[in-house]
């Protein structure tokens, strides 16, 4: 998808009117994720019950892609088990590396709209901030070091 | 378009070959004219041998081109002798050379290093290193919100404990020209040495290091039409003479035994290893081009006209905030701004779709971003080969960004 179209059709709605930008009661996990070089800064809250992510939300600020990506991620993970959420994170990271299968894209639902960020190396770290934070929060492997690029 | 600008622009094939691209990131790196590219190629095609070493014609010719470039650089900034110019990779390396070689051997606990909050990281981190290794303390001069350093601030912060003052000549965010002459005079009053980061100055304004009485003056080739990987450090001979080498190795020695060595004379004492001969030849050609083909008068006239046009157009967009002076003449072609509700990275990505190249981020000046209370900003930076048509296209595309980002038409 062309970038302007991506903003207009997907990103803006989640950036300007996010469904999950709030705080939740009694979160069981809370973790901050930051892209120091561009100032994207989010705090992710999760509430797990009986092995299920019962509720999730975020606070923070940053570029539209980072904020929209977290909002779409939360759409994907509410009601999922920890393992399912980590599996989604793996599919998203793969997609951003340009390695997505049809099944990955289907499973990721709306978040799959960010597929073309794989052709925008400068924006990769924006798109993965939420997923990277989720992975860290759930104790999955952290590929942060391999993502994005440094600005001097 | 001014006829002379049109003619000059023809020297920059990357621009004429890509008329759809508007390159407004000149403060990050400039483009290079054919004259510079030819000089680099000619070095390898006509005189390629290791400069300063060989006893045969090609090496002599390579040495000649390398040293001619040094003389050209010295002439451009008014150094009294070519040996006061040390070739480095860039401004960052030049400033590190001063920090490691002069800073570590001349500063100690209780001394003060005075910098401004406007500095590029390359004029902050080397001094943080010197401070942490010697116990010296960093002192920060702060400007007003337009980037102006007051006389009182200069007087107050450069006190009796100051041993080194490091200041940017032109800010890479505000574009403002700092009162370096006053700062240097004040530094000398308290017996401190003055180090000037001229990376954003030499491409835009005439510099005379002797009139300024700067002790050290650093600049990069790549922001002034020369290749990447060649830069320079000017230093007063009496200071350079007493400094230890920064790097050691080939061609910087006089005599070496198994246990010790004596150093070569200036400037080669500071140029260990095989040098960037072709890069230097490119820098020499860039100096000639700037001085003879364009000239600082035309550079400043064109930059000021374009900046005025750009600021005028931006001022019509109520959601744009411009940083620095309201006077376009005080920007050196640099216009840093933010757009309400739009992150600079989104802004830059959207403009890229329209072929427009600007910088977005912290511009390697995070302490200044913190001072201004912003996370990041967008920066359009112009040079003499940019045109009014490009400014108009930029302004038109910029005006369309808010709609793309979902803010209605």
Coordinates of C-alpha atoms in Angstrom, one line a residue:
Chain A
X1 CA 0.0 0.0 0.0
X2 CA 1.2 3.5 -0.8
X3 CA 2.3 5.4 2.3
X4 CA -0.3 8.2 2.1
X5 CA -3.0 5.6 1.5
X6 CA -1.8 3.7 4.5
X7 CA -2.0 6.8 6.7
X8 CA -5.4 7.8 5.4
X9 CA -7.1 4.4 5.5
X10 CA -5.5 2.7 8.5
X11 CA -3.0 4.6 10.6
X12 CA -4.8 7.9 11.2
X13 CA -7.9 6.3 12.7
X14 CA -5.8 4.4 15.3
X15 CA -3.5 7.4 15.9
X16 CA -6.1 10.1 16.3
X17 CA -8.8 8.0 17.8
X18 CA -7.2 5.0 19.5
X19 CA -9.5 2.4 21.1
X20 CA -7.0 1.4 23.7
X21 CA -5.3 4.5 24.8
X22 CA -6.4 4.5 28.4
X23 CA -5.4 3.0 31.7
X24 CA -6.8 -0.3 33.1
X25 CA -7.6 -1.3 36.6
X26 CA -5.3 -3.7 38.3
X27 CA -2.9 -4.5 35.5
X28 CA -0.8 -7.6 36.2
X29 CA 2.0 -6.4 33.9
X30 CA 3.1 -2.9 33.0
X31 CA 6.1 -2.1 30.8
X32 CA 7.5 1.0 29.1
X33 CA 9.0 0.8 25.6
X34 CA 11.0 3.7 24.1
X35 CA 12.7 4.5 20.8
X36 CA 15.3 7.0 22.2
X37 CA 16.3 8.3 18.8
X38 CA 12.9 9.5 17.8
X39 CA 11.1 9.9 21.1
X40 CA 8.4 7.2 20.7
X41 CA 7.5 6.4 24.2
X42 CA 4.8 4.0 25.3
X43 CA 3.7 2.2 28.5
X44 CA 1.8 -1.0 27.9
X45 CA -0.5 -2.4 30.5
X46 CA -1.9 -6.0 30.5
X47 CA -4.2 -7.8 32.8
X48 CA -3.9 -11.6 32.7
X49 CA -6.4 -13.9 34.3
X50 CA -6.4 -17.7 34.1
X51 CA -3.7 -17.6 31.4
X52 CA -5.7 -15.2 29.2
X53 CA -4.9 -11.5 28.4
X54 CA -8.2 -10.2 29.7
X55 CA -7.5 -6.6 29.1
X56 CA -4.8 -4.4 27.7
X57 CA -4.2 -0.7 27.1
X58 CA -1.4 1.8 26.5
X59 CA -0.4 5.4 27.2
X60 CA 2.3 7.4 25.5
X61 CA 3.3 9.6 22.6
X62 CA 5.2 9.3 19.4
X63 CA 4.8 9.1 15.6
X64 CA 1.6 8.0 14.1
X65 CA 3.0 4.6 13.0
X66 CA 4.2 3.7 16.5
X67 CA 1.0 4.7 18.1
X68 CA -1.3 3.1 15.6
X69 CA 0.7 0.0 15.6
X70 CA 0.3 -0.4 19.4
X71 CA -3.4 0.2 19.2
X72 CA -3.9 -2.4 16.5
X73 CA -1.7 -4.8 18.4
X74 CA -4.0 -4.5 21.4
X75 CA -7.0 -5.3 19.2
X76 CA -5.2 -8.5 18.3
X77 CA -4.1 -9.7 21.7
X78 CA -7.1 -9.1 24.0
X79 CA -8.7 -12.5 24.7
X80 CA -5.6 -14.4 23.7
X81 CA -3.3 -16.6 25.8
X82 CA 0.3 -15.5 26.5
X83 CA 1.5 -18.1 23.9
X84 CA -0.9 -16.9 21.3
X85 CA 0.2 -13.3 21.8
X86 CA 3.8 -14.2 21.6
X87 CA 3.1 -16.1 18.4
X88 CA 1.4 -13.1 16.9
X89 CA 4.4 -11.0 17.9
X90 CA 6.6 -13.5 16.0
X91 CA 4.4 -13.2 12.9
X92 CA 4.4 -9.4 13.1
X93 CA 8.2 -9.2 13.4
X94 CA 8.5 -11.7 10.5
X95 CA 6.2 -9.5 8.4
X96 CA 8.2 -6.4 9.0
X97 CA 11.3 -8.3 7.8
X98 CA 9.4 -9.1 4.6
X99 CA 8.9 -12.8 5.5
X100 CA 5.1 -13.0 5.9
X101 CA 3.0 -15.9 4.7
X102 CA -0.7 -15.5 3.7
X103 CA -1.5 -17.2 7.0
X104 CA 0.6 -14.7 9.0
X105 CA -1.2 -11.8 7.3
X106 CA -4.6 -13.3 7.9
X107 CA -3.9 -14.0 11.6
X108 CA -2.6 -10.5 12.2
X109 CA -5.8 -9.0 10.8
X110 CA -5.7 -5.2 10.6
X111 CA -2.1 -5.0 11.9
X112 CA -1.1 -6.7 8.6
X113 CA -1.7 -3.3 7.0
X114 CA 1.7 -2.3 8.2
X115 CA 3.2 -5.0 5.9
X116 CA 4.8 -2.3 3.6
X117 CA 6.8 -0.9 6.5
X118 CA 9.2 -3.7 5.5
X119 CA 10.2 -1.5 2.6
X120 CA 10.7 1.6 4.9
X121 CA 13.8 0.8 7.0
X122 CA 13.6 4.2 8.7
X123 CA 10.2 3.4 10.1
X124 CA 10.7 -0.2 11.2
X125 CA 11.5 0.7 14.8
X126 CA 8.3 2.8 14.9
X127 CA 6.1 -0.1 13.8
X128 CA 7.6 -2.7 16.1
X129 CA 7.8 -0.7 19.3
X130 CA 4.5 -2.0 20.7
X131 CA 5.2 -5.6 19.7
X132 CA 8.8 -5.5 21.0
X133 CA 7.5 -4.2 24.4
X134 CA 4.8 -6.9 24.5
X135 CA 7.4 -9.5 23.9
X136 CA 9.6 -8.2 26.6
X137 CA 6.6 -7.9 29.0
X138 CA 5.6 -11.6 28.3
X139 CA 9.2 -12.8 28.6
X140 CA 9.6 -13.7 25.0
X141 CA 12.9 -13.1 23.2
X142 CA 13.9 -9.5 22.6
X143 CA 15.0 -8.7 19.1
X144 CA 15.2 -5.0 19.8
X145 CA 18.9 -4.9 19.1
X146 CA 18.3 -6.2 15.7
X147 CA 15.6 -3.7 14.8
X148 CA 15.8 -0.2 13.5
X149 CA 18.8 2.0 13.0
X150 CA 20.7 4.3 15.2
X151 CA 20.8 8.0 14.8
X152 CA 23.9 9.8 16.0
Chain B
X1 CA 15.7 31.6 -11.4
X2 CA 18.8 33.8 -11.4
X3 CA 20.8 33.0 -14.5
X4 CA 24.0 32.4 -12.5
X5 CA 22.2 30.0 -10.2
X6 CA 20.8 28.1 -13.1
X7 CA 24.3 27.8 -14.6
X8 CA 25.8 26.7 -11.3
X9 CA 23.0 24.2 -10.7
X10 CA 24.0 22.6 -13.9
X11 CA 27.3 21.5 -12.2
X12 CA 25.3 19.3 -9.9
X13 CA 24.3 16.4 -12.0
X14 CA 22.5 14.6 -9.2
X15 CA 20.1 17.6 -9.1
X16 CA 19.6 18.0 -12.8
X17 CA 19.2 14.3 -13.4
X18 CA 16.5 14.1 -10.7
X19 CA 14.2 17.1 -11.2
X20 CA 11.5 15.4 -9.2
X21 CA 13.6 15.5 -6.1
X22 CA 13.9 18.5 -3.8
X23 CA 17.0 18.2 -1.7
X24 CA 16.6 20.3 1.5
X25 CA 18.9 18.4 3.8
X26 CA 22.1 20.3 3.0
X27 CA 22.9 20.9 6.7
X28 CA 23.4 17.1 6.9
X29 CA 25.5 16.9 3.8
X30 CA 25.7 18.9 0.6
X31 CA 25.7 17.7 -3.0
X32 CA 28.9 17.7 -5.0
X33 CA 29.5 19.4 -8.3
X34 CA 31.2 17.8 -11.3
X35 CA 34.4 19.8 -10.6
X36 CA 34.8 18.0 -7.2
X37 CA 33.9 14.5 -8.6
X38 CA 36.4 15.0 -11.4
X39 CA 39.2 16.0 -9.0
X40 CA 38.6 12.8 -7.0
X41 CA 38.6 10.7 -10.1
X42 CA 41.6 12.5 -11.6
X43 CA 43.6 11.7 -8.4
X44 CA 43.1 8.0 -8.9
X45 CA 43.4 8.1 -12.7
X46 CA 46.4 10.3 -13.0
X47 CA 48.5 10.3 -9.9
X48 CA 47.5 7.4 -7.7
X49 CA 50.3 6.4 -5.3
X50 CA 50.7 6.7 -1.6
X51 CA 51.2 10.4 -0.8
X52 CA 54.2 11.5 1.3
X53 CA 56.2 8.2 0.9
X54 CA 57.3 7.3 -2.6
X55 CA 60.4 8.6 -4.2
X56 CA 58.9 8.4 -7.7
X57 CA 56.9 10.7 -9.8
X58 CA 53.4 9.4 -9.1
X59 CA 53.9 9.6 -5.4
X60 CA 55.4 13.1 -5.8
X61 CA 52.3 14.1 -7.8
X62 CA 49.9 12.6 -5.3
X63 CA 51.8 14.4 -2.5
X64 CA 51.6 17.6 -4.5
X65 CA 47.8 17.3 -4.9
X66 CA 47.3 16.4 -1.2
X67 CA 49.4 19.4 0.0
X68 CA 47.9 21.8 -2.5
X69 CA 44.5 20.9 -1.0
X70 CA 45.9 21.7 2.5
X71 CA 47.1 25.1 1.2
X72 CA 43.7 25.8 -0.3
X73 CA 41.9 24.9 3.0
X74 CA 44.3 27.1 4.9
X75 CA 43.7 29.9 2.5
X76 CA 39.9 29.6 2.7
X77 CA 39.8 30.1 6.5
X78 CA 42.8 32.5 6.7
X79 CA 45.3 30.2 8.5
X80 CA 48.7 31.8 8.6
X81 CA 50.4 28.6 7.4
X82 CA 49.3 25.3 5.6
X83 CA 50.9 23.3 8.4
X84 CA 48.3 24.6 10.8
X85 CA 45.7 22.5 8.9
X86 CA 45.4 18.9 9.9
X87 CA 43.4 16.7 7.6
X88 CA 40.9 14.5 9.5
X89 CA 37.8 12.5 8.4
X90 CA 35.3 15.2 9.5
X91 CA 34.5 17.7 12.2
X92 CA 33.8 15.0 14.8
X93 CA 37.3 13.6 14.3
X94 CA 38.8 17.1 14.5
X95 CA 37.1 17.8 17.8
X96 CA 38.1 14.4 19.2
X97 CA 41.7 15.2 18.2
X98 CA 41.6 18.3 20.3
X99 CA 39.8 16.5 23.1
X100 CA 42.2 13.6 23.3
X101 CA 45.4 15.4 22.5
X102 CA 45.0 18.8 24.0
X103 CA 42.1 18.2 26.5
X104 CA 43.5 15.2 28.3
X105 CA 47.0 16.6 28.6
X106 CA 46.0 20.2 29.7
X107 CA 42.9 19.9 31.9
X108 CA 42.6 18.6 35.4
X109 CA 40.2 18.4 38.3
X110 CA 38.5 21.7 39.1
X111 CA 39.0 23.1 35.6
X112 CA 35.9 24.1 33.6
X113 CA 35.0 23.3 30.0
X114 CA 32.4 25.8 28.7
X115 CA 30.1 24.7 25.9
X116 CA 26.6 25.9 24.8
X117 CA 23.4 24.0 25.0
X118 CA 23.1 24.4 21.2
X119 CA 26.1 22.2 20.4
X120 CA 25.9 19.2 18.1
X121 CA 26.7 16.0 20.0
X122 CA 30.1 16.0 18.3
X123 CA 31.0 19.1 20.3
X124 CA 29.6 17.7 23.5
X125 CA 30.6 14.1 23.8
X126 CA 34.4 14.6 23.5
X127 CA 34.2 17.2 26.3
X128 CA 32.1 14.9 28.5
X129 CA 34.9 12.3 27.9
X130 CA 37.6 14.8 28.9
X131 CA 35.5 15.9 32.0
X132 CA 35.1 12.3 33.1
X133 CA 38.7 11.4 32.7
X134 CA 40.2 14.6 34.2
X135 CA 37.7 15.6 36.8
X136 CA 37.0 18.9 34.9
X137 CA 33.5 20.2 34.9
X138 CA 31.2 21.1 32.0
X139 CA 29.5 24.5 32.2
X140 CA 26.6 25.3 29.8
X141 CA 25.9 28.6 28.2
X142 CA 22.2 29.0 27.4
X143 CA 20.8 31.2 24.6
X144 CA 17.4 32.8 24.6
X145 CA 14.6 31.0 22.7
X146 CA 15.8 32.5 19.4
X147 CA 19.2 31.1 19.9
X148 CA 20.9 34.3 20.9
X149 CA 23.7 34.2 23.5
X150 CA 23.8 37.4 25.6
X151 CA 26.9 39.2 26.6
X152 CA 26.0 38.6 30.2
X153 CA 25.7 34.9 29.7
X154 CA 29.1 34.7 28.0
X155 CA 30.7 36.8 30.7
X156 CA 29.1 34.9 33.5
X157 CA 29.7 31.3 32.3
X158 CA 33.2 31.8 31.0
X159 CA 34.7 32.3 34.5
X160 CA 38.2 32.2 36.0
X161 CA 38.2 28.3 36.2
X162 CA 37.5 28.0 32.5
X163 CA 40.4 26.3 30.7
X164 CA 38.6 25.4 27.4
X165 CA 35.6 26.9 25.6
X166 CA 34.0 24.9 22.8
X167 CA 31.3 26.6 20.7
X168 CA 29.6 26.1 17.4
X169 CA 30.1 28.9 14.9
X170 CA 26.6 28.3 13.3
X171 CA 24.0 26.3 15.1
X172 CA 22.7 23.3 13.1
X173 CA 19.2 23.7 14.5
X174 CA 18.6 27.5 14.7
X175 CA 21.0 28.4 11.9
X176 CA 22.1 31.3 14.1
X177 CA 25.6 32.6 13.9
X178 CA 27.0 32.7 17.4
X179 CA 29.1 35.7 18.6
X180 CA 32.3 33.6 18.4
X181 CA 34.5 36.6 18.3
X182 CA 33.2 37.8 21.7
X183 CA 33.3 34.3 23.1
X184 CA 36.9 33.8 22.0
X185 CA 37.9 37.2 23.4
X186 CA 36.3 36.3 26.8
X187 CA 38.0 32.9 26.7
X188 CA 41.3 34.5 26.2
X189 CA 40.7 37.0 29.1
X190 CA 40.5 34.0 31.5
X191 CA 43.4 32.2 29.7
X192 CA 41.2 29.5 28.3
X193 CA 41.6 28.1 24.8
X194 CA 38.8 28.5 22.3
X195 CA 37.6 25.6 20.1
X196 CA 35.2 26.4 17.3
X197 CA 33.0 23.9 15.5
X198 CA 32.7 25.4 12.1
X199 CA 30.9 22.5 10.3
X200 CA 27.8 24.7 9.6
X201 CA 29.8 27.9 9.1
X202 CA 32.4 27.3 6.4
X203 CA 29.9 26.2 3.8
X204 CA 27.9 29.4 4.2
X205 CA 30.0 32.4 5.6
X206 CA 33.5 33.7 5.1
X207 CA 35.7 32.5 8.0
X208 CA 38.9 34.1 9.1
X209 CA 40.5 32.2 12.0
X210 CA 43.1 34.8 12.6
X211 CA 40.6 37.7 12.8
X212 CA 38.6 35.5 15.2
X213 CA 41.7 34.6 17.0
X214 CA 40.4 31.0 17.3
X215 CA 42.8 28.5 18.9
X216 CA 41.2 25.5 17.1
X217 CA 38.7 25.5 14.3
X218 CA 37.1 22.3 13.0
X219 CA 35.1 21.7 9.8
X220 CA 34.0 18.9 7.4
X221 CA 34.4 18.7 3.7
X222 CA 31.1 16.9 3.0
X223 CA 28.9 19.8 4.0
X224 CA 30.8 22.1 1.7
X225 CA 30.7 20.2 -1.6
X226 CA 33.7 17.9 -0.9
X227 CA 33.6 14.2 -0.6
X228 CA 32.6 12.4 2.7
X229 CA 35.6 11.3 4.8
X230 CA 37.7 14.4 4.5
X231 CA 37.7 17.2 7.1
X232 CA 40.1 19.5 8.7
X233 CA 41.3 20.9 12.0
X234 CA 43.0 24.3 12.2
X235 CA 45.1 24.8 15.2
X236 CA 47.6 27.5 16.2
X237 CA 51.1 26.2 15.5
X238 CA 52.3 26.9 19.1
X239 CA 49.5 24.8 20.5
X240 CA 49.8 22.0 17.9
X241 CA 53.5 21.8 18.5
X242 CA 53.2 21.1 22.2
X243 CA 50.4 18.5 21.7
X244 CA 51.1 14.7 21.6
X245 CA 49.9 12.8 18.6
X246 CA 46.3 11.6 18.6
X247 CA 46.9 8.4 16.6
X248 CA 50.2 6.8 16.0
X249 CA 51.5 4.7 13.2
X250 CA 52.8 5.2 9.7
X251 CA 54.2 8.4 8.2
X252 CA 53.8 10.4 11.4
X253 CA 57.3 9.7 12.8
X254 CA 60.7 11.1 12.5
X255 CA 62.6 8.2 14.0
X256 CA 61.5 4.9 15.5
X257 CA 63.5 2.3 17.5
X258 CA 62.2 -0.9 19.2
X259 CA 61.1 1.1 22.2
X260 CA 60.4 4.6 21.3
X261 CA 59.8 7.2 18.5
X262 CA 60.1 10.8 17.8
X263 CA 57.3 12.6 16.0
X264 CA 57.2 14.1 12.5
X265 CA 56.8 17.8 12.1
X266 CA 53.4 19.4 11.7
X267 CA 51.0 18.7 10.2
X268 CA 52.1 15.1 9.6
X269 CA 52.4 14.4 13.3
X270 CA 48.6 14.2 13.4
X271 CA 48.1 12.3 10.2
X272 CA 49.0 8.7 11.0
X273 CA 48.5 6.1 8.3
X274 CA 47.7 6.4 4.6
X275 CA 45.8 9.6 4.2
X276 CA 42.6 10.3 2.2
X277 CA 44.5 11.8 -0.8
X278 CA 41.6 11.7 -3.3
X279 CA 39.3 13.1 -0.6
X280 CA 41.7 16.0 0.0
X281 CA 42.0 16.6 -3.7
X282 CA 38.1 16.8 -3.8
X283 CA 38.2 19.3 -0.9
X284 CA 40.8 21.4 -2.7
X285 CA 38.5 21.5 -5.7
X286 CA 35.5 22.3 -3.5
X287 CA 37.4 25.2 -2.0
X288 CA 38.2 26.5 -5.4
X289 CA 34.6 26.0 -6.5
X290 CA 33.1 27.8 -3.5
X291 CA 35.5 30.7 -3.7
X292 CA 35.9 31.2 -7.5
X293 CA 32.9 29.7 -9.2
X294 CA 30.2 30.8 -6.6
X295 CA 31.6 33.1 -4.0
X296 CA 30.3 33.7 -0.5
X297 CA 28.4 36.9 -1.7
X298 CA 26.2 34.8 -4.0
X299 CA 25.9 32.0 -1.5
X300 CA 24.6 34.4 1.1
X301 CA 22.4 36.3 -1.3
X302 CA 20.7 33.2 -2.6
X303 CA 20.3 31.5 0.8
X304 CA 18.8 34.6 2.3
X305 CA 16.4 35.0 -0.6
X306 CA 15.3 31.4 -0.4
X307 CA 15.0 31.4 3.4
X308 CA 12.9 34.6 3.3
X309 CA 10.6 33.0 0.7
X310 CA 10.4 29.8 2.7
X311 CA 9.7 31.5 6.0
X312 CA 7.1 33.7 4.4
X313 CA 5.2 30.7 3.0
X314 CA 5.5 28.8 6.2
X315 CA 4.2 31.7 8.2
X316 CA 0.9 31.4 6.3
X317 CA 0.4 27.9 7.8
X318 CA -1.0 28.5 11.3
X319 CA -0.1 25.0 12.5
X320 CA 3.7 25.5 11.7
X321 CA 6.0 26.7 14.4
X322 CA 9.5 27.9 13.3
X323 CA 12.4 27.9 15.7
X324 CA 15.0 30.6 15.9
X325 CA 15.0 34.2 14.7
X326 CA 12.2 35.7 12.8
X327 CA 14.8 37.3 10.5
X328 CA 15.6 35.0 7.6
X329 CA 19.1 36.5 7.3
X330 CA 20.0 34.9 10.7
X331 CA 19.3 31.3 9.6
X332 CA 22.2 30.3 7.3
X333 CA 19.6 28.6 5.2
X334 CA 18.4 26.4 8.1
X335 CA 14.7 26.4 9.0
X336 CA 13.8 24.1 11.9
X337 CA 10.1 23.7 12.5
X338 CA 7.3 21.6 13.9
X339 CA 3.8 20.9 12.6
X340 CA 1.0 20.8 15.2
X341 CA -0.3 17.3 15.7
X342 CA 2.1 15.6 13.3
X343 CA 5.3 13.9 14.4
X344 CA 8.4 15.0 12.4
X345 CA 9.1 11.5 11.3
X346 CA 5.6 11.1 9.8
X347 CA 6.0 14.5 8.2
X348 CA 9.3 13.6 6.6
X349 CA 8.0 10.2 5.4
X350 CA 5.0 11.8 3.8
X351 CA 7.2 14.5 2.1
X352 CA 9.4 11.7 0.9
X353 CA 6.5 10.4 -1.1
X354 CA 6.6 13.8 -3.0
X355 CA 10.3 13.6 -3.5
X356 CA 11.2 16.0 -0.8
X357 CA 14.2 15.3 1.4
X358 CA 14.3 17.0 4.8
X359 CA 15.7 16.0 8.2
X360 CA 13.5 14.9 11.1
X361 CA 14.6 14.0 14.5
X362 CA 16.8 15.5 17.2
X363 CA 19.6 16.6 14.7
X364 CA 22.3 15.2 17.1
X365 CA 21.4 18.1 19.4
X366 CA 19.4 16.4 22.2
X367 CA 20.4 18.9 25.0
X368 CA 19.0 21.7 22.7
X369 CA 15.8 19.7 22.1
X370 CA 15.5 19.3 25.9
X371 CA 16.1 23.0 26.3
X372 CA 13.4 23.8 23.8
X373 CA 11.1 21.2 25.3
X374 CA 10.5 19.3 22.1
X375 CA 11.3 15.6 21.4
X376 CA 12.2 16.2 17.8
X377 CA 11.7 18.7 15.0
X378 CA 11.8 18.8 11.3
X379 CA 14.5 20.8 9.5
X380 CA 14.7 22.1 5.9
X381 CA 18.2 23.3 5.1
X382 CA 18.9 25.1 1.9
X383 CA 22.1 25.8 -0.1
X384 CA 22.9 28.1 -3.0
X385 CA 22.0 25.6 -5.7
X386 CA 18.4 25.4 -4.4
X387 CA 15.8 27.4 -6.2
X388 CA 12.6 29.4 -5.6
X389 CA 10.6 26.7 -7.6
X390 CA 11.9 24.1 -5.1
X391 CA 10.8 26.3 -2.1
X392 CA 7.4 26.7 -3.7
X393 CA 7.0 23.0 -4.3
X394 CA 8.2 22.3 -0.7
X395 CA 5.7 24.7 0.7
X396 CA 2.8 23.4 -1.4
X397 CA 3.5 19.8 -0.4
X398 CA 4.0 20.7 3.2
X399 CA 0.6 22.3 3.2
X400 CA -0.9 19.0 2.1
X401 CA 0.6 16.9 5.0
X402 CA -2.0 17.7 7.6
X403 CA -4.7 16.3 5.3
X404 CA -2.7 13.1 4.8
X405 CA -2.4 12.8 8.5
X406 CA -6.2 12.9 9.0
X407 CA -6.7 16.6 10.0
X408 CA -9.2 17.4 7.3
X409 CA -8.5 19.7 4.3

